[in-house]
Short mmCIF file of C-alpha atoms in Angstrom, two decimals:
data_model
loop_
_atom_site.label_atom_id
_atom_site.label_comp_id
_atom_site.label_asym_id
_atom_site.label_seq_id
_atom_site.Cartn_x
_atom_site.Cartn_y
_atom_site.Cartn_z
CA MET I 29 -7.98 31.63 27.44
CA ALA I 30 -8.46 33.03 31.01
CA ILE I 31 -11.82 30.82 31.58
CA PHE I 32 -10.88 27.22 31.55
CA SER I 33 -14.40 25.27 32.22
CA VAL I 34 -18.21 25.38 33.44
CA TYR I 35 -19.56 22.50 34.95
CA VAL I 36 -23.21 22.36 35.90
CA VAL I 37 -24.30 19.83 38.73
CA ASN I 38 -27.79 18.85 39.81
CA LYS I 39 -29.25 18.52 43.20
CA ALA I 40 -28.38 14.79 43.13
CA GLY I 41 -24.83 15.15 42.08
CA GLY I 42 -24.77 14.66 38.71
CA LEU I 43 -23.09 16.38 36.28
CA ILE I 44 -25.79 17.69 33.71
CA TYR I 45 -23.32 20.38 31.44
CA GLN I 46 -20.02 20.30 31.04
CA LEU I 47 -17.87 22.91 28.49
CA ASP I 48 -14.18 23.36 27.89
CA HIS I 49 -13.19 26.56 26.88
CA TYR I 50 -9.58 26.44 26.70
CA ALA I 51 -7.28 26.53 23.64
CA PRO I 52 -6.56 23.22 22.45
CA ARG I 53 -3.49 21.72 24.00
CA ALA I 54 -0.17 21.63 22.44
CA ASP I 55 0.68 18.15 21.50
CA THR I 56 4.46 17.71 20.90
CA GLU I 57 5.95 15.03 18.65
CA LYS I 58 9.42 14.10 18.46
CA THR I 59 11.63 10.99 17.21
CA PHE I 60 13.58 9.19 19.77
CA SER I 61 16.42 6.79 19.61
CA PHE I 62 17.41 4.50 22.01
CA PRO I 63 18.05 4.66 24.69
CA LEU I 64 14.91 6.95 25.83
CA ASP I 65 15.82 9.76 27.98
CA LEU I 66 12.64 10.47 29.57
CA VAL I 67 11.52 8.46 32.34
CA LEU I 68 7.81 6.93 31.71
CA ARG I 69 5.67 5.20 34.25
CA PRO I 70 2.12 3.77 34.39
CA HIS I 71 -0.63 5.81 35.64
CA ASP I 72 -4.38 5.08 35.90
CA GLU I 73 -4.85 4.00 32.33
CA ARG I 74 -2.03 5.93 30.66
CA VAL I 75 1.59 5.98 30.52
CA VAL I 76 2.91 9.42 31.50
CA VAL I 77 6.42 11.30 31.83
CA ALA I 78 7.68 11.17 35.21
CA PHE I 79 11.02 12.91 34.83
CA GLY I 80 13.36 14.22 32.08
CA GLN I 81 11.28 17.11 31.04
CA ARG I 82 12.66 18.74 27.88
CA ASP I 83 11.32 20.61 24.64
CA GLY I 84 8.18 21.09 25.53
CA ILE I 85 7.37 17.50 27.03
CA ARG I 86 6.60 18.23 30.58
CA VAL I 87 6.15 15.88 33.76
CA GLY I 88 2.76 14.92 33.71
CA HIS I 89 2.21 14.49 29.73
CA ALA I 90 0.93 11.31 28.54
CA VAL I 91 1.89 9.44 25.66
CA LEU I 92 -0.76 10.14 23.07
CA ALA I 93 0.54 8.35 19.84
CA ILE I 94 3.27 6.24 19.01
CA ASN I 95 4.53 6.37 15.16
CA GLY I 96 1.10 8.40 14.39
CA ALA I 97 -0.85 5.53 15.69
CA GLU I 98 -3.00 6.64 18.75
CA VAL I 99 -2.29 4.60 21.60
CA ASN I 100 -4.89 2.65 23.61
CA GLY I 101 -4.57 3.45 27.41
CA ARG I 102 -1.32 1.48 28.12
CA PHE I 103 -1.30 -0.53 24.80
CA THR I 104 -0.16 0.52 21.39
CA ALA I 105 -2.70 0.35 18.62
CA ASP I 106 -1.70 -3.30 17.70
CA GLY I 107 -2.00 -4.41 21.31
CA LYS I 108 1.49 -4.40 22.53
CA ASP I 109 2.34 -3.04 26.18
CA VAL I 110 3.67 0.70 25.74
CA LEU I 111 6.31 0.28 28.22
CA GLU I 112 7.48 -3.19 26.90
CA PHE I 113 7.60 -1.48 23.23
CA LEU I 114 9.63 1.42 24.24
CA GLY I 115 12.00 -0.75 26.11
CA ASN I 116 13.11 -3.10 23.25
CA PRO I 117 16.03 -1.32 21.40
CA ALA I 118 14.73 -3.05 17.97
CA ASN I 119 11.41 -0.93 17.77
CA TYR I 120 13.84 2.45 17.73
CA PRO I 121 14.02 5.12 16.13
CA VAL I 122 10.53 5.78 17.25
CA SER I 123 8.15 8.89 16.98
CA ILE I 124 6.18 9.43 19.97
CA ARG I 125 3.58 12.07 20.60
CA PHE I 126 3.31 13.74 24.11
CA GLY I 127 0.56 15.95 25.46
CA ARG I 128 -1.92 16.70 28.40
CA HIS I 129 -4.35 14.04 28.73
CA ARG I 130 -7.89 15.46 28.45
CA LEU I 131 -10.46 14.17 31.07
CA SER I 132 -12.92 11.61 29.30
CA SER I 133 -16.48 12.44 29.97
CA ASN I 134 -16.75 9.63 32.72
CA GLU I 135 -14.02 10.96 34.50
CA LYS I 136 -15.62 14.27 34.45
CA LEU I 137 -18.75 12.69 35.82
CA MET I 138 -17.08 11.23 38.89
CA LEU I 139 -15.15 14.19 39.57
CA ALA I 140 -18.48 16.31 39.54
CA SER I 141 -20.00 13.78 42.06
CA MET I 142 -17.03 13.86 44.24
CA PHE I 143 -16.95 17.38 44.35
CA HIS I 144 -20.79 17.38 45.19
CA SER I 145 -20.07 15.18 48.22
CA LEU I 146 -17.02 17.45 49.29
CA PHE I 147 -19.21 20.49 49.01
CA ALA I 148 -21.73 18.99 51.42
CA ILE I 149 -18.93 18.10 53.78
CA GLY I 150 -17.37 21.30 53.97
CA SER I 151 -20.81 22.98 54.82
CA GLN I 152 -21.22 20.34 57.73
CA LEU I 153 -17.30 20.74 58.90
CA SER I 154 -18.03 24.35 59.32
CA PRO I 155 -17.77 25.80 62.75
CA GLU I 156 -20.38 28.64 62.10
CA VAL I 157 -24.08 27.40 61.86
CA GLY I 158 -25.57 27.87 58.51
CA SER I 159 -22.36 28.41 56.18
CA SER I 160 -22.51 27.77 52.70
CA GLY I 161 -20.45 24.96 51.23
CA ILE I 162 -17.18 25.20 49.19
CA GLU I 163 -17.07 28.84 47.22
CA MET I 164 -13.56 28.79 45.88
CA LEU I 165 -11.03 26.09 45.64
CA GLU I 166 -7.59 27.64 44.71
CA THR I 167 -4.39 26.27 43.19
CA ASP I 168 -1.13 27.75 41.59
CA THR I 169 -2.70 27.24 38.47
CA PHE I 170 -6.42 27.71 38.46
CA LYS I 171 -9.30 28.79 40.77
CA LEU I 172 -12.24 26.86 41.29
CA HIS I 173 -15.14 29.03 41.92
CA CYS I 174 -18.68 27.36 42.78
CA PHE I 175 -22.13 28.92 43.18
CA GLN I 176 -24.98 26.88 44.60
CA THR I 177 -28.72 28.21 44.14
CA LEU I 178 -31.20 28.07 46.78
CA THR I 179 -32.92 25.00 44.52
CA GLY I 180 -29.62 22.96 44.82
CA ILE I 181 -27.91 23.31 41.37
CA LYS I 182 -24.34 24.09 41.46
CA PHE I 183 -22.42 26.06 38.92
CA ILE I 184 -18.77 25.47 38.89
CA VAL I 185 -16.40 27.54 37.18
CA LEU I 186 -12.93 26.92 36.55
CA ALA I 187 -10.77 30.22 35.56
CA ASP I 188 -7.02 31.68 35.71
CA PRO I 189 -6.16 32.77 39.28
CA ARG I 190 -5.96 36.49 38.05
CA GLN I 191 -9.32 36.41 36.30
CA THR I 192 -12.01 38.66 38.29
CA GLY I 193 -15.63 38.87 38.02
CA ILE I 194 -16.42 35.26 38.22
CA ASP I 195 -19.13 36.13 40.61
CA THR I 196 -21.21 38.04 38.20
CA LEU I 197 -20.35 35.36 35.61
CA LEU I 198 -21.80 32.54 38.09
CA ARG I 199 -24.99 34.74 38.50
CA LYS I 200 -25.11 35.24 34.74
CA ILE I 201 -24.91 31.58 33.99
CA TYR I 202 -27.66 31.16 36.66
CA GLU I 203 -29.80 33.47 34.39
CA ILE I 204 -28.94 31.77 31.13
CA TYR I 205 -29.79 28.09 32.63
CA SER I 206 -32.95 29.78 33.91
CA ASP I 207 -33.94 31.11 30.28
CA PHE I 208 -32.75 28.68 28.00
CA ALA I 209 -32.91 25.43 29.90
CA LEU I 210 -35.73 25.67 32.06
CA LYS I 211 -38.08 27.38 29.62
CA ASN I 212 -37.46 25.29 27.26
CA PRO I 213 -40.41 22.74 27.46
CA PHE I 214 -38.68 19.99 26.01
CA TYR I 215 -35.93 19.99 28.75
CA SER I 216 -36.40 17.74 31.64
CA LEU I 217 -35.39 18.94 35.17
CA GLU I 218 -32.29 17.50 36.44
CA MET I 219 -31.45 15.69 33.01
CA PRO I 220 -28.40 16.50 31.00
CA ILE I 221 -28.69 19.75 29.14
CA ARG I 222 -28.55 19.56 25.53
CA CYS I 223 -30.18 22.87 24.32
CA GLU I 224 -28.35 24.65 21.50
CA LEU I 225 -29.66 28.41 22.81
CA PHE I 226 -27.72 27.43 26.07
CA ASP I 227 -24.44 26.55 24.57
CA GLN I 228 -24.45 29.53 22.50
CA ASN I 229 -25.52 32.35 25.07
CA LEU I 230 -22.97 30.53 27.65
CA LYS I 231 -20.21 30.97 25.46
CA LEU I 232 -21.07 34.39 24.59
CA ALA I 233 -21.23 35.24 28.40
CA LEU I 234 -17.83 33.78 28.88
CA GLU I 235 -16.37 35.97 26.21
CA VAL I 236 -17.66 39.01 27.99
CA ALA I 237 -16.56 37.99 31.28
CA GLU I 238 -13.05 37.32 29.88
CA LYS I 239 -13.07 40.59 28.00
CA ALA I 240 -14.01 42.26 30.99
CA GLY I 241 -11.26 40.73 33.28
CA PRO I 242 -7.78 42.15 33.56
CA LEU I 243 -6.43 39.62 31.36
CA MET M 28 -37.83 42.70 35.27
CA SER M 29 -34.56 44.03 35.22
CA ARG M 30 -32.19 42.20 33.02
CA SER M 31 -28.15 42.70 33.28
CA PRO M 32 -27.11 45.86 31.42
CA GLY M 33 -24.67 43.71 29.30
CA ARG M 34 -27.76 42.35 27.32
CA LYS M 35 -29.12 43.87 24.27
CA GLN M 36 -32.01 46.04 25.52
CA GLU M 37 -34.97 44.35 23.89
CA ASN M 38 -38.24 44.73 25.42
CA HIS M 39 -39.55 41.26 26.17
CA LYS M 40 -42.95 42.58 27.22
CA ILE M 41 -46.09 41.22 25.40
CA SER M 42 -49.70 42.46 25.68
CA ARG M 43 -51.12 41.80 28.93
CA GLU M 44 -54.46 41.22 27.24
CA LEU M 45 -52.97 38.23 24.96
CA PHE M 46 -51.87 36.52 28.35
CA VAL M 47 -55.33 37.22 30.09
CA LEU M 48 -56.89 35.66 27.05
CA THR M 49 -54.63 32.67 26.94
CA TYR M 50 -55.44 31.82 30.51
CA GLY M 51 -59.19 32.12 29.85
CA ALA M 52 -58.86 29.94 26.74
CA LEU M 53 -56.91 27.55 28.80
CA VAL M 54 -59.52 27.17 31.40
CA ALA M 55 -62.38 27.13 28.74
CA GLN M 56 -60.74 24.21 27.23
CA LEU M 57 -60.23 22.30 30.30
CA CYS M 58 -63.76 22.96 31.34
CA LYS M 59 -64.78 21.44 27.81
CA ASP M 60 -62.63 18.04 28.36
CA TYR M 61 -63.52 17.55 32.06
CA GLU M 62 -67.00 17.26 33.26
CA LYS M 63 -66.12 17.79 36.92
CA ASP M 64 -65.19 20.88 38.60
CA GLU M 65 -62.46 19.05 40.90
CA ASP M 66 -60.86 17.44 37.97
CA VAL M 67 -60.34 20.89 36.08
CA ASN M 68 -59.00 22.44 39.49
CA ALA M 69 -56.78 19.23 39.58
CA CYS M 70 -55.53 19.62 36.22
CA LEU M 71 -54.93 23.29 36.75
CA ASP M 72 -53.12 22.84 39.66
CA ARG M 73 -50.68 20.37 38.00
CA MET M 74 -50.17 22.67 35.37
CA GLY M 75 -49.06 25.37 37.82
CA TYR M 76 -46.88 23.08 39.56
CA SER M 77 -44.89 21.99 36.37
CA ILE M 78 -44.80 26.11 35.81
CA GLY M 79 -43.48 26.58 39.32
CA VAL M 80 -40.95 24.24 39.70
CA ARG M 81 -39.22 26.15 36.63
CA LEU M 82 -40.32 29.38 37.62
CA VAL M 83 -38.48 29.54 40.80
CA ASP M 84 -35.00 29.55 39.29
CA ASP M 85 -36.01 32.56 37.17
CA PHE M 86 -37.49 34.21 40.13
CA LEU M 87 -34.19 33.58 42.11
CA ALA M 88 -31.70 34.56 39.14
CA ARG M 89 -33.30 37.61 38.68
CA SER M 90 -34.39 38.98 42.07
CA ALA M 91 -31.25 37.98 43.69
CA VAL M 92 -32.74 37.27 47.26
CA ARG M 93 -31.33 35.67 49.95
CA LYS M 94 -32.32 32.63 51.59
CA CYS M 95 -35.51 33.22 53.77
CA ARG M 96 -34.89 32.11 57.32
CA SER M 97 -38.57 31.64 58.37
CA TYR M 98 -42.13 31.04 57.15
CA SER M 99 -43.24 34.52 57.59
CA GLU M 100 -40.04 35.84 55.48
CA THR M 101 -41.07 33.17 52.67
CA ALA M 102 -44.60 34.29 52.73
CA ASP M 103 -43.58 38.04 52.65
CA MET M 104 -41.09 37.38 49.67
CA ILE M 105 -43.84 35.51 47.75
CA ALA M 106 -46.24 38.28 48.10
CA GLN M 107 -43.93 41.39 47.73
CA VAL M 108 -41.33 40.08 45.63
CA ALA M 109 -42.71 37.34 43.37
CA PHE M 110 -46.24 38.49 42.95
CA LYS M 111 -44.89 42.10 42.02
CA MET M 112 -42.62 40.77 39.38
CA TYR M 113 -44.82 38.29 37.65
CA LEU M 114 -48.16 39.84 37.79
CA GLY M 115 -47.62 43.28 39.00
CA VAL M 116 -49.90 42.95 42.09
CA THR M 117 -48.74 43.20 45.83
CA PRO M 118 -51.19 40.95 47.87
CA SER M 119 -51.20 41.32 51.56
CA VAL M 120 -49.94 38.99 54.13
CA SER M 121 -51.50 37.79 57.23
CA CYS M 122 -50.37 34.82 59.59
CA SER M 123 -53.89 33.07 60.41
CA SER M 124 -52.57 30.42 62.98
CA ALA M 125 -50.62 30.54 66.20
CA THR M 126 -48.27 27.89 65.23
CA GLY M 127 -46.80 30.24 62.40
CA ASN M 128 -47.25 28.27 59.52
CA GLU M 129 -50.28 29.10 57.92
CA PHE M 130 -50.83 32.37 56.11
CA SER M 131 -53.03 34.34 53.55
CA LEU M 132 -51.92 36.25 50.59
CA ILE M 133 -55.11 38.75 50.11
CA LEU M 134 -55.40 39.91 46.55
CA ASP M 135 -57.69 42.93 45.98
CA LYS M 136 -56.45 43.17 42.18
CA ASN M 137 -56.15 39.96 40.26
CA PRO M 138 -55.14 40.56 36.44
CA LEU M 139 -55.97 36.95 35.29
CA VAL M 140 -59.78 37.63 36.13
CA ASP M 141 -59.85 40.99 34.48
CA PHE M 142 -62.49 39.79 31.88
CA VAL M 143 -64.45 37.41 34.24
CA GLU M 144 -67.57 38.51 36.16
CA GLU M 145 -68.80 35.54 37.78
CA LEU M 146 -68.63 31.68 37.29
CA PRO M 147 -71.57 30.01 35.32
CA ALA M 148 -74.04 28.09 37.38
CA GLU M 149 -72.73 24.49 36.37
CA ARG M 150 -69.23 25.55 37.40
CA ALA M 151 -69.86 26.66 40.81
CA SER M 152 -66.83 25.05 42.48
CA LEU M 153 -64.48 25.92 39.98
CA CYS M 154 -61.50 27.72 41.12
CA TYR M 155 -60.48 29.71 38.07
CA CYS M 156 -56.87 30.72 39.34
CA ASN M 157 -56.15 27.61 40.61
CA LEU M 158 -53.08 27.55 38.39
CA LEU M 159 -51.38 30.24 40.54
CA CYS M 160 -51.58 27.76 43.70
CA GLY M 161 -50.08 25.23 41.95
CA VAL M 162 -47.20 27.66 40.59
CA ILE M 163 -46.73 28.55 44.46
CA ARG M 164 -46.63 24.86 45.46
CA GLY M 165 -44.33 24.03 42.98
CA ALA M 166 -42.03 26.78 43.61
CA LEU M 167 -41.84 26.10 47.37
CA GLU M 168 -41.20 22.52 47.12
CA MET M 169 -37.90 23.27 44.82
CA VAL M 170 -36.72 25.30 47.43
CA HIS M 171 -37.54 22.35 50.20
CA LEU M 172 -40.44 23.85 51.51
CA ALA M 173 -43.46 21.57 51.52
CA ALA M 174 -46.79 23.51 51.35
CA GLU M 175 -50.37 23.10 50.68
CA VAL M 176 -52.01 26.12 48.74
CA THR M 177 -55.54 26.48 48.08
CA PHE M 178 -58.00 29.30 47.52
CA LEU M 179 -59.87 29.98 50.70
CA GLN M 180 -62.06 33.11 49.28
CA ASP M 181 -62.82 33.89 45.57
CA ARG M 182 -64.27 36.80 44.55
CA LEU M 183 -65.71 35.06 41.50
CA LYS M 184 -67.67 33.00 43.87
CA GLY M 185 -69.43 35.82 45.57
CA ASP M 186 -66.73 36.46 48.44
CA ALA M 187 -65.46 39.95 49.28
CA VAL M 188 -61.67 39.18 48.41
CA THR M 189 -59.74 36.64 46.79
CA GLU M 190 -57.75 34.96 49.60
CA ILE M 191 -55.18 32.41 48.80
CA GLY M 192 -54.35 30.19 52.00
CA ILE M 193 -50.49 28.62 52.19
CA THR M 194 -50.01 26.00 55.02
CA PHE M 195 -46.39 25.06 55.42
CA LEU M 196 -46.19 21.33 56.10
CA ARG M 197 -43.32 21.03 58.71
CA LYS M 198 -41.08 17.85 58.27
CA PRO M 199 -38.82 17.75 61.62
CA GLU M 200 -36.34 15.32 60.01
CA ASP M 201 -35.85 17.57 56.98
CA ARG M 202 -34.32 20.17 59.61
CA LYS M 203 -31.02 18.35 60.18
CA HIS M 204 -30.39 17.85 56.56
CA LYS M 205 -31.31 21.46 55.60
CA ARG M 206 -29.31 22.50 52.60
CA ASN M 207 -27.30 25.86 53.04
#
């Protein structure tokens, strides 16, 4: 999937809509015997692979489940610390599932408001007067495109770096927002968007944009 | 209104008569609900305001206009692009103050009053199209321009033309934090 996600941020910097459009992540489950040849370390509230990439288990993947039971952050399902559990040879052989950790909705909210602040700083740092905020953020694995309307709403699209036509897509998303969110009399401004029609039309627009791009 | 070519070419036009009749029914009902003209005018203005705050994004999305850099550009934009897009008429704009923040839109044709001759005697100070004032005020507020919008002259009250006055309220401390 060439377009990964869409975020809509309101005037105050709060996330009012979020859509993930990429294919479900590929989890890898393997059985290991002591000693574990992967180097694991704690990171935020998770246990991630720091070194020892092999067989689809990549650096940065988090421990998702042990012996079929989903882990709860840094602790196993029955409350034991994961790293302690995996350090004890008596627990082996053990089956561990690794995969990319998907952002929780709280994390997305936080990241959206952080981006909102960076956007404002970006426009103030500019040496030219009257410059816009951040329009594009480029990394080696994705490009983040941002469009701020004159009313202060930001539409953010994360896409593959090779995907073209994102500018038209952003304006299309603005049209869809003004149609299916704003014209819905039961939708209050600046609140999270929970409109079926908005979802449907947005997904349609994403599909059209992906087909039209070079990929 | 142009929709992007990718969409199905459904014609979303509905009858103009239906729209004018709906507006007329709205005003008539308000007149039954409220005794005083000021109350009806205030209610119409509030309704227009709720419409304006939503309509402005539709206008900006469809017309893809650039940010206006002065009050006179804004007034021109409202008259020549917005009125044309939504009501099919183009009022003329004139600047009526030396400070450059008071403008008048002069409408020679107003589709909302197609079927209205004059106001009844007991409703002499009713602003029939006050909804439009609310719409303009709401729309301007969403793009961070505070304004007072009123009817200066009204053909229904016996004046020669219908004139809407827009007074931009200048807030000097907002200039610094103006969002680009």
